[in-house]
mmCIF file of C-alpha atoms in Angstrom:
data_model
loop_
_atom_site.group_PDB
_atom_site.id
_atom_site.type_symbol
_atom_site.label_atom_id
_atom_site.label_comp_id
_atom_site.label_asym_id
_atom_site.label_seq_id
_atom_site.Cartn_x
_atom_site.Cartn_y
_atom_site.Cartn_z
ATOM 1 C CA UNK A 1 90.957 -82.345 45.377
ATOM 2 C CA UNK A 2 90.361 -86.013 45.784
ATOM 3 C CA UNK A 3 91.616 -87.754 48.266
ATOM 4 C CA UNK A 4 91.440 -92.243 48.325
ATOM 5 C CA UNK A 5 91.868 -93.136 52.476
ATOM 6 C CA UNK A 6 92.312 -96.713 53.477
ATOM 7 C CA UNK A 7 93.269 -98.688 57.089
ATOM 8 C CA UNK A 8 93.703 -101.114 59.300
ATOM 9 C CA UNK A 9 95.876 -103.178 57.426
ATOM 10 C CA UNK A 10 97.113 -105.438 60.197
ATOM 11 C CA UNK A 11 98.869 -107.966 58.464
ATOM 12 C CA UNK A 12 96.292 -109.283 56.077
ATOM 13 C CA UNK A 13 98.499 -109.316 53.046
ATOM 14 C CA UNK A 14 95.429 -111.421 51.187
ATOM 15 C CA UNK A 15 93.695 -108.207 51.300
ATOM 16 C CA UNK A 16 96.321 -106.059 50.579
ATOM 17 C CA UNK A 17 96.381 -107.926 47.402
ATOM 18 C CA UNK A 18 93.853 -106.631 46.553
ATOM 19 C CA UNK A 19 93.047 -103.251 47.434
ATOM 20 C CA UNK A 20 96.688 -101.971 46.128
ATOM 21 C CA UNK A 21 95.823 -101.210 42.720
ATOM 22 C CA UNK A 22 92.099 -100.351 43.049
ATOM 23 C CA UNK A 23 93.876 -98.046 45.535
ATOM 24 C CA UNK A 24 95.918 -96.342 43.118
ATOM 25 C CA UNK A 25 93.573 -96.732 39.879
ATOM 26 C CA UNK A 26 91.454 -93.756 41.439
ATOM 27 C CA UNK A 27 94.796 -91.371 40.542
ATOM 28 C CA UNK A 28 93.956 -90.038 43.594
ATOM 29 C CA UNK A 29 96.575 -86.306 44.492
ATOM 30 C CA UNK A 30 96.817 -86.979 48.067
ATOM 31 C CA UNK A 31 96.533 -91.010 49.220
ATOM 32 C CA UNK A 32 96.017 -91.350 52.875
ATOM 33 C CA UNK A 33 97.028 -94.655 54.998
ATOM 34 C CA UNK A 34 95.144 -93.927 58.880
ATOM 35 C CA UNK A 35 97.469 -96.543 60.065
ATOM 36 C CA UNK A 36 97.351 -99.281 62.047
ATOM 37 C CA UNK A 37 99.804 -102.174 60.164
ATOM 38 C CA UNK A 38 100.619 -104.605 62.390
ATOM 39 C CA UNK A 39 98.789 -106.297 64.645
ATOM 40 C CA UNK A 40 96.589 -109.725 64.444
ATOM 41 C CA UNK A 41 97.882 -111.070 61.015
ATOM 42 C CA UNK A 42 101.312 -111.985 59.080
ATOM 43 C CA UNK A 43 102.176 -110.222 56.037
ATOM 44 C CA UNK A 44 102.629 -106.986 58.408
ATOM 45 C CA UNK A 45 106.537 -106.910 56.030
ATOM 46 C CA UNK A 46 105.543 -108.247 52.565
ATOM 47 C CA UNK A 47 102.358 -104.966 52.317
ATOM 48 C CA UNK A 48 105.116 -102.028 54.074
ATOM 49 C CA UNK A 49 107.584 -102.851 51.086
ATOM 50 C CA UNK A 50 103.964 -102.624 48.464
ATOM 51 C CA UNK A 51 102.883 -99.617 51.129
ATOM 52 C CA UNK A 52 105.355 -98.316 50.380
ATOM 53 C CA UNK A 53 104.499 -98.138 46.365
ATOM 54 C CA UNK A 54 101.747 -96.288 46.254
ATOM 55 C CA UNK A 55 102.084 -92.796 44.808
ATOM 56 C CA UNK A 56 101.118 -89.622 46.779
ATOM 57 C CA UNK A 57 100.915 -91.510 49.390
ATOM 58 C CA UNK A 58 100.934 -89.521 53.166
ATOM 59 C CA UNK A 59 101.121 -92.189 56.264
ATOM 60 C CA UNK A 60 99.946 -92.193 59.824
ATOM 61 C CA UNK A 61 100.295 -94.366 63.183
ATOM 62 C CA UNK A 62 98.942 -96.317 64.525
ATOM 63 C CA UNK A 63 97.981 -97.770 68.424
ATOM 64 C CA UNK A 64 98.823 -101.300 66.683
ATOM 65 C CA UNK A 65 101.683 -100.121 65.544
ATOM 66 C CA UNK A 66 103.040 -98.388 68.647
ATOM 67 C CA UNK A 67 102.624 -101.197 70.963
ATOM 68 C CA UNK A 68 104.838 -102.961 67.757
ATOM 69 C CA UNK A 69 107.446 -100.268 67.994
ATOM 70 C CA UNK A 70 107.014 -100.705 72.148
ATOM 71 C CA UNK A 71 107.348 -104.613 71.616
ATOM 72 C CA UNK A 72 110.095 -104.214 69.448
ATOM 73 C CA UNK A 73 112.178 -101.851 71.794
ATOM 74 C CA UNK A 74 111.626 -103.885 74.272
ATOM 75 C CA UNK A 75 109.118 -104.397 76.734
ATOM 76 C CA UNK A 76 108.292 -107.787 77.879
ATOM 77 C CA UNK A 77 104.595 -106.804 79.743
ATOM 78 C CA UNK A 78 103.624 -105.292 76.200
ATOM 79 C CA UNK A 79 104.894 -108.667 74.582
ATOM 80 C CA UNK A 80 103.580 -111.058 76.623
ATOM 81 C CA UNK A 81 99.603 -109.155 76.986
ATOM 82 C CA UNK A 82 100.211 -108.848 73.212
ATOM 83 C CA UNK A 83 100.086 -112.244 73.019
ATOM 84 C CA UNK A 84 97.735 -113.525 74.951
ATOM 85 C CA UNK A 85 94.974 -110.563 73.296
ATOM 86 C CA UNK A 86 96.248 -110.423 70.071
ATOM 87 C CA UNK A 87 97.939 -113.601 68.756
ATOM 88 C CA UNK A 88 101.371 -114.595 67.015
ATOM 89 C CA UNK A 89 101.326 -111.663 65.047
ATOM 90 C CA UNK A 90 104.297 -109.255 66.465
ATOM 91 C CA UNK A 91 106.333 -112.771 67.039
ATOM 92 C CA UNK A 92 106.102 -113.732 63.482
ATOM 93 C CA UNK A 93 106.963 -110.243 62.713
ATOM 94 C CA UNK A 94 110.067 -109.821 65.447
ATOM 95 C CA UNK A 95 111.352 -113.378 64.079
ATOM 96 C CA UNK A 96 111.443 -111.543 60.376
ATOM 97 C CA UNK A 97 114.102 -108.221 59.572
ATOM 98 C CA UNK A 98 111.441 -105.585 61.397
ATOM 99 C CA UNK A 99 114.249 -102.932 61.600
ATOM 100 C CA UNK A 100 112.589 -100.534 58.668
ATOM 101 C CA UNK A 101 109.213 -101.199 59.155
ATOM 102 C CA UNK A 102 110.028 -99.437 62.993
ATOM 103 C CA UNK A 103 112.835 -97.263 62.130
ATOM 104 C CA UNK A 104 109.553 -95.508 59.754
ATOM 105 C CA UNK A 105 106.809 -96.196 62.061
ATOM 106 C CA UNK A 106 109.063 -94.365 64.593
ATOM 107 C CA UNK A 107 108.784 -91.090 63.282
ATOM 108 C CA UNK A 108 104.911 -91.440 61.725
ATOM 109 C CA UNK A 109 102.536 -88.691 63.829
ATOM 110 C CA UNK A 110 99.088 -90.081 65.005
ATOM 111 C CA UNK A 111 97.474 -87.406 63.373
ATOM 112 C CA UNK A 112 97.516 -84.731 60.919
ATOM 113 C CA UNK A 113 95.826 -80.914 60.264
ATOM 114 C CA UNK A 114 96.069 -79.313 56.875
ATOM 115 C CA UNK A 115 95.137 -75.971 57.750
ATOM 116 C CA UNK A 116 94.169 -74.698 53.420
ATOM 117 C CA UNK A 117 92.244 -77.960 53.441
ATOM 118 C CA UNK A 118 90.802 -77.023 56.878
ATOM 119 C CA UNK A 119 90.578 -81.444 57.192
ATOM 120 C CA UNK A 120 92.524 -83.411 60.417
ATOM 121 C CA UNK A 121 93.157 -86.900 59.594
ATOM 122 C CA UNK A 122 93.838 -89.199 62.948
ATOM 123 C CA UNK A 123 93.828 -92.928 63.314
ATOM 124 C CA UNK A 124 92.104 -92.838 66.409
ATOM 125 C CA UNK A 125 90.338 -89.535 66.560
ATOM 126 C CA UNK A 126 90.852 -85.177 67.406
ATOM 127 C CA UNK A 127 90.333 -86.066 71.068
ATOM 128 C CA UNK A 128 92.833 -89.503 71.087
ATOM 129 C CA UNK A 129 94.734 -89.429 67.976
ATOM 130 C CA UNK A 130 96.692 -92.498 68.528
ATOM 131 C CA UNK A 131 93.746 -95.074 70.434
ATOM 132 C CA UNK A 132 90.254 -92.982 69.780
ATOM 133 C CA UNK A 133 87.147 -94.406 68.413
ATOM 134 C CA UNK A 134 84.443 -92.941 66.941
ATOM 135 C CA UNK A 135 81.642 -95.105 66.062
ATOM 136 C CA UNK A 136 79.007 -94.804 63.629
ATOM 137 C CA UNK A 137 76.644 -94.561 66.017
ATOM 138 C CA UNK A 138 78.407 -92.438 68.611
ATOM 139 C CA UNK A 139 77.619 -88.874 70.015
ATOM 140 C CA UNK A 140 79.254 -86.093 67.502
ATOM 141 C CA UNK A 141 79.173 -83.731 69.828
ATOM 142 C CA UNK A 142 82.974 -83.178 70.660
ATOM 143 C CA UNK A 143 84.048 -82.506 67.252
ATOM 144 C CA UNK A 144 81.579 -78.389 67.559
ATOM 145 C CA UNK A 145 84.001 -78.072 69.312
ATOM 146 C CA UNK A 146 86.975 -78.274 67.096
ATOM 147 C CA UNK A 147 88.228 -75.828 64.260
ATOM 148 C CA UNK A 148 88.862 -78.093 61.620
ATOM 149 C CA UNK A 149 85.679 -79.461 58.404
ATOM 150 C CA UNK A 150 86.809 -82.870 57.771
ATOM 151 C CA UNK A 151 87.493 -85.477 60.270
ATOM 152 C CA UNK A 152 88.961 -88.274 58.240
ATOM 153 C CA UNK A 153 89.184 -91.383 61.237
ATOM 154 C CA UNK A 154 90.572 -94.867 61.503
ATOM 155 C CA UNK A 155 90.293 -97.522 64.161
ATOM 156 C CA UNK A 156 86.631 -98.460 64.801
ATOM 157 C CA UNK A 157 86.949 -100.507 61.825
ATOM 158 C CA UNK A 158 83.659 -99.185 60.318
ATOM 159 C CA UNK A 159 82.296 -96.787 57.162
ATOM 160 C CA UNK A 160 81.360 -94.058 58.322
ATOM 161 C CA UNK A 161 80.138 -90.677 56.525
ATOM 162 C CA UNK A 162 78.787 -88.609 58.571
ATOM 163 C CA UNK A 163 77.403 -84.908 59.009
ATOM 164 C CA UNK A 164 77.250 -82.486 62.026
ATOM 165 C CA UNK A 165 75.648 -78.808 60.560
ATOM 166 C CA UNK A 166 78.516 -78.150 58.364
ATOM 167 C CA UNK A 167 81.006 -80.184 59.365
ATOM 168 C CA UNK A 168 81.985 -83.685 57.848
ATOM 169 C CA UNK A 169 83.499 -87.055 59.967
ATOM 170 C CA UNK A 170 84.644 -89.418 57.316
ATOM 171 C CA UNK A 171 85.644 -92.848 57.808
ATOM 172 C CA UNK A 172 86.882 -95.388 55.607
ATOM 173 C CA UNK A 173 86.552 -98.785 57.568
ATOM 174 C CA UNK A 174 89.055 -100.956 57.479
ATOM 175 C CA UNK A 175 91.488 -103.048 54.854
ATOM 176 C CA UNK A 176 92.381 -105.894 57.150
ATOM 177 C CA UNK A 177 89.730 -107.158 59.483
ATOM 178 C CA UNK A 178 86.184 -105.133 58.818
ATOM 179 C CA UNK A 179 83.692 -105.409 61.866
ATOM 180 C CA UNK A 180 81.209 -104.362 59.616
ATOM 181 C CA UNK A 181 79.512 -107.329 58.569
ATOM 182 C CA UNK A 182 80.698 -106.333 55.083
ATOM 183 C CA UNK A 183 83.778 -106.832 52.460
ATOM 184 C CA UNK A 184 87.269 -104.574 52.886
ATOM 185 C CA UNK A 185 86.614 -101.105 52.033
ATOM 186 C CA UNK A 186 88.249 -98.312 52.189
ATOM 187 C CA UNK A 187 86.614 -94.170 50.627
ATOM 188 C CA UNK A 188 87.392 -91.764 47.763
ATOM 189 C CA UNK A 189 86.871 -88.009 49.260
ATOM 190 C CA UNK A 190 86.341 -84.983 46.787
ATOM 191 C CA UNK A 191 86.221 -81.641 47.616
ATOM 192 C CA UNK A 192 85.024 -79.031 47.384
ATOM 193 C CA UNK A 193 81.746 -81.451 46.336
ATOM 194 C CA UNK A 194 81.926 -83.140 49.682
ATOM 195 C CA UNK A 195 81.227 -86.521 48.470
ATOM 196 C CA UNK A 196 82.166 -89.649 49.951
ATOM 197 C CA UNK A 197 82.287 -93.426 47.984
ATOM 198 C CA UNK A 198 82.829 -96.238 49.522
ATOM 199 C CA UNK A 199 84.564 -99.299 47.799
ATOM 200 C CA UNK A 200 84.430 -102.413 48.809
ATOM 201 C CA UNK A 201 87.112 -104.871 48.041
ATOM 202 C CA UNK A 202 86.742 -108.728 48.120
ATOM 203 C CA UNK A 203 89.175 -111.159 48.358
ATOM 204 C CA UNK A 204 90.699 -115.135 49.173
ATOM 205 C CA UNK A 205 90.523 -115.481 53.094
ATOM 206 C CA UNK A 206 91.857 -119.417 52.406
ATOM 207 C CA UNK A 207 95.390 -118.180 52.082
ATOM 208 C CA UNK A 208 94.713 -116.233 55.437
ATOM 209 C CA UNK A 209 93.123 -118.537 56.883
ATOM 210 C CA UNK A 210 95.645 -121.609 56.260
ATOM 211 C CA UNK A 211 97.895 -118.781 58.243
ATOM 212 C CA UNK A 212 95.631 -118.794 60.761
ATOM 213 C CA UNK A 213 95.916 -122.552 61.703
ATOM 214 C CA UNK A 214 99.922 -122.454 60.737
ATOM 215 C CA UNK A 215 100.679 -119.725 63.255
ATOM 216 C CA UNK A 216 98.658 -121.559 65.172
ATOM 217 C CA UNK A 217 96.891 -119.473 67.416
ATOM 218 C CA UNK A 218 93.650 -119.635 70.180
ATOM 219 C CA UNK A 219 92.167 -117.769 69.471
ATOM 220 C CA UNK A 220 89.013 -118.532 68.051
ATOM 221 C CA UNK A 221 88.114 -114.188 67.490
ATOM 222 C CA UNK A 222 90.962 -113.993 64.784
ATOM 223 C CA UNK A 223 89.228 -116.141 62.394
ATOM 224 C CA UNK A 224 85.247 -115.209 63.671
ATOM 225 C CA UNK A 225 85.266 -111.972 62.552
ATOM 226 C CA UNK A 226 86.711 -112.503 58.870
ATOM 227 C CA UNK A 227 82.847 -114.742 58.826
ATOM 228 C CA UNK A 228 81.306 -112.061 59.998
ATOM 229 C CA UNK A 229 77.792 -111.246 56.823
ATOM 230 C CA UNK A 230 75.628 -108.194 57.296
#
């Protein structure tokens, strides 16, 4: 079985537009989106509709997606806190016809276990499925008590392929906001070989910079993180 895995798009339309054709061309048996369509940037609805065209798609809900659902349902405290920490992406999303997206996200799980293949899929971690973080240098002791053999995780925005005995832990990195100093990335995982290949996606960042300026963002992080280099 060939699994293509991608995560953390975060409203970055130019990056996703550059990646979606490559993802489809992998001809994977299953395409897994680990969550966080929402947050940071502004093309959430366009991404949502293009996402539905990916065949054999399995999707999870990320922590920013859950925050959007709370905001959509009228939680003003979450809305104000989000705007102050992360910028205006949710405000832009609320101005659009986002009902279908809200319904879709509300019905997604934040983790899935495929017992037949001994695979655990999480946006975060097995012990904190929505908002856990397992970084490339994190200790792996907690994975020892889990019965799964393969763990496919998102949320950190760092590509990762690590082993703990016979267990495999994979993070495809982020399509929308990579933080490891490289380009956007996704991963292809093969069973039963256990082979993992990371793909980089290059795209023109200029349109995204223009969107950030048009949104009148005051948080410099939204641009600075896109400029990180190895």
